[in-house]
PDB file of C-alpha atoms in Angstrom:
ATOM      1  CA  MET X 193     145.138 111.932  41.317  1.00 46.00           C
ATOM      2  CA  ASN X 194     146.256 114.110  38.429  1.00 48.00           C
ATOM      3  CA  GLU X 195     146.564 117.319  40.396  1.00 53.00           C
ATOM      4  CA  GLY X 196     149.827 119.182  40.147  1.00 55.00           C
ATOM      5  CA  PHE X 197     151.569 116.874  37.688  1.00 56.00           C
ATOM      6  CA  THR X 198     152.690 118.034  34.291  1.00 53.00           C
ATOM      7  CA  PRO X 199     154.441 116.092  31.560  1.00 53.00           C
ATOM      8  CA  ALA X 200     158.180 115.810  32.113  1.00 58.00           C
ATOM      9  CA  SER X 201     159.652 117.499  29.046  1.00 57.00           C
ATOM     10  CA  ARG X 202     162.233 120.196  28.594  1.00 62.00           C
ATOM     11  CA  ARG X 203     161.584 123.329  26.554  1.00 68.00           C
ATOM     12  CA  THR X 204     164.267 122.180  24.135  1.00 75.00           C
ATOM     13  CA  ASP X 205     162.828 118.675  23.608  1.00 72.00           C
ATOM     14  CA  ARG X 206     161.494 117.636  20.220  1.00 74.00           C
ATOM     15  CA  ASP X 207     157.745 117.504  19.587  1.00 71.00           C
ATOM     16  CA  THR X 208     157.825 113.723  19.848  1.00 75.00           C
ATOM     17  CA  SER X 209     159.119 113.973  23.426  1.00 72.00           C
ATOM     18  CA  TRP X 210     156.337 116.379  24.323  1.00 65.00           C
ATOM     19  CA  ALA X 211     153.752 114.049  22.783  1.00 69.00           C
ATOM     20  CA  ALA X 212     155.145 111.053  24.671  1.00 71.00           C
ATOM     21  CA  ALA X 213     155.117 112.948  27.972  1.00 67.00           C
ATOM     22  CA  SER X 214     151.570 114.179  27.394  1.00 69.00           C
ATOM     23  CA  SER X 215     150.403 110.651  26.631  1.00 70.00           C
ATOM     24  CA  MET X 216     151.578 109.560  30.091  1.00 72.00           C
ATOM     25  CA  ILE X 217     149.279 111.895  32.042  1.00 75.00           C
ATOM     26  CA  ALA X 218     146.355 109.444  32.185  1.00 78.00           C
ATOM     27  CA  ALA X 219     148.604 106.390  32.502  1.00 85.00           C
ATOM     28  CA  ALA X 220     150.516 107.951  35.398  1.00 88.00           C
ATOM     29  CA  SER X 221     147.255 108.714  37.186  1.00 90.00           C
ATOM     30  CA  THR X 222     146.173 105.077  36.822  1.00 93.00           C
ATOM     31  CA  GLN X 223     149.573 103.901  38.059  1.00 94.00           C
ATOM     32  CA  ARG X 224     149.401 106.173  41.124  1.00 95.00           C
ATOM     33  CA  GLU X 225     145.933 104.815  41.908  1.00 96.00           C
ATOM     34  CA  SER X 226     147.130 101.192  41.592  1.00 97.00           C
ATOM     35  CA  ILE X 227     150.092 101.832  43.886  1.00 98.00           C
ATOM     36  CA  SER X 228     148.098 103.687  46.534  1.00 97.00           C
ATOM     37  CA  THR X 229     145.441 100.950  46.512  1.00 97.00           C
ATOM     38  CA  ALA X 230     148.107  98.248  46.899  1.00 98.00           C
ATOM     39  CA  LEU X 231     149.670 100.081  49.855  1.00 98.00           C
ATOM     40  CA  ARG X 232     146.275 100.458  51.552  1.00 97.00           C
ATOM     41  CA  LEU X 233     145.339  96.808  50.982  1.00 97.00           C
ATOM     42  CA  TYR X 234     148.657  95.067  51.631  1.00 97.00           C
ATOM     43  CA  GLY X 235     150.528  97.454  53.918  1.00 96.00           C
ATOM     44  CA  PRO X 236     154.084  98.769  53.654  1.00 96.00           C
ATOM     45  CA  MET X 237     156.105  97.471  50.702  1.00 97.00           C
ATOM     46  CA  GLY X 238     159.182  98.195  48.640  1.00 96.00           C
ATOM     47  CA  ARG X 239     158.974  99.121  44.981  1.00 95.00           C
ATOM     48  CA  TYR X 240     159.766  95.581  43.821  1.00 95.00           C
ATOM     49  CA  GLU X 241     156.945  94.162  45.938  1.00 96.00           C
ATOM     50  CA  ILE X 242     154.615  96.888  44.650  1.00 97.00           C
ATOM     51  CA  ALA X 243     155.668  96.105  41.079  1.00 97.00           C
ATOM     52  CA  GLY X 244     154.878  92.420  41.623  1.00 96.00           C
ATOM     53  CA  ILE X 245     151.394  93.172  42.921  1.00 97.00           C
ATOM     54  CA  THR X 246     150.460  95.903  40.450  1.00 97.00           C
ATOM     55  CA  GLY X 247     152.190  94.544  37.356  1.00 97.00           C
ATOM     56  CA  LEU X 248     154.052  97.826  36.908  1.00 96.00           C
ATOM     57  CA  ASP X 249     157.754  98.170  36.186  1.00 95.00           C
ATOM     58  CA  PRO X 250     159.833  98.937  39.330  1.00 95.00           C
ATOM     59  CA  VAL X 251     161.159 102.119  37.664  1.00 93.00           C
ATOM     60  CA  ALA X 252     157.603 103.315  36.994  1.00 92.00           C
ATOM     61  CA  CYS X 253     156.780 102.519  40.629  1.00 95.00           C
ATOM     62  CA  ALA X 254     159.686 104.652  41.825  1.00 94.00           C
ATOM     63  CA  ARG X 255     158.514 107.607  39.730  1.00 91.00           C
ATOM     64  CA  ARG X 256     154.919 107.330  40.891  1.00 94.00           C
ATOM     65  CA  LEU X 257     155.945 106.801  44.544  1.00 96.00           C
ATOM     66  CA  ALA X 258     157.813 110.119  44.508  1.00 93.00           C
ATOM     67  CA  GLU X 259     154.662 111.786  43.195  1.00 93.00           C
ATOM     68  CA  LEU X 260     152.491 110.071  45.824  1.00 96.00           C
ATOM     69  CA  VAL X 261     154.835 111.233  48.584  1.00 96.00           C
ATOM     70  CA  ALA X 262     154.609 114.798  47.228  1.00 93.00           C
ATOM     71  CA  GLN X 263     150.795 114.508  47.349  1.00 93.00           C
ATOM     72  CA  GLY X 264     150.885 113.191  50.913  1.00 96.00           C
ATOM     73  CA  ILE X 265     149.223 109.909  49.889  1.00 96.00           C
ATOM     74  CA  CYS X 266     152.113 107.713  50.996  1.00 97.00           C
ATOM     75  CA  ARG X 267     155.304 108.077  52.982  1.00 97.00           C
ATOM     76  CA  VAL X 268     158.644 106.349  53.340  1.00 96.00           C
ATOM     77  CA  ALA X 269     158.606 103.930  56.269  1.00 94.00           C
ATOM     78  CA  PRO X 270     161.894 104.936  57.954  1.00 89.00           C
ATOM     79  CA  ASP X 271     162.208 101.813  60.081  1.00 89.00           C
ATOM     80  CA  ARG X 272     161.728  99.324  57.212  1.00 90.00           C
ATOM     81  CA  HIS X 273     163.778  98.354  54.170  1.00 92.00           C
ATOM     82  CA  GLU X 274     163.590  95.813  51.372  1.00 91.00           C
ATOM     83  CA  THR X 275     166.417  93.880  49.792  1.00 92.00           C
ATOM     84  CA  THR X 276     166.381  94.558  46.047  1.00 89.00           C
ATOM     85  CA  PRO X 277     167.155  91.880  43.450  1.00 89.00           C
ATOM     86  CA  SER X 278     170.694  93.298  43.206  1.00 92.00           C
ATOM     87  CA  GLY X 279     171.171  92.718  46.945  1.00 94.00           C
ATOM     88  CA  ARG X 280     171.061  96.403  47.856  1.00 93.00           C
ATOM     89  CA  THR X 281     168.800  97.920  50.478  1.00 93.00           C
ATOM     90  CA  GLY X 282     165.742  99.782  49.201  1.00 92.00           C
ATOM     91  CA  SER X 283     163.121 101.978  50.781  1.00 95.00           C
ATOM     92  CA  VAL X 284     159.705 100.763  51.874  1.00 97.00           C
ATOM     93  CA  TRP X 285     156.595 102.916  51.480  1.00 96.00           C
ATOM     94  CA  ALA X 286     153.386 102.957  53.471  1.00 97.00           C
ATOM     95  CA  ALA X 287     150.002 104.604  52.949  1.00 96.00           C
ATOM     96  CA  ALA X 288     149.861 107.946  54.746  1.00 93.00           C
TER      97      ALA X 288
END
């Protein structure tokens, strides 16, 4: 699940930023795998539900979900929404 993803750093970033981004390559792959497995096992969920099941941070889930959508592994479920802890409406994702 690493294909096509490069560390998110700008050309002008310091070396420490490049090192931090590079260190996330393997972790991001593991996170994508956890999320896709959760969606296959438990069905459509919002990022807060996914975070609760996988133990990931909801922000990390959002980043990985965008990558999984780009890979065609999951999709946004247009007819479903979650209520976030702030009371707003959030998207729900499903395995593709």
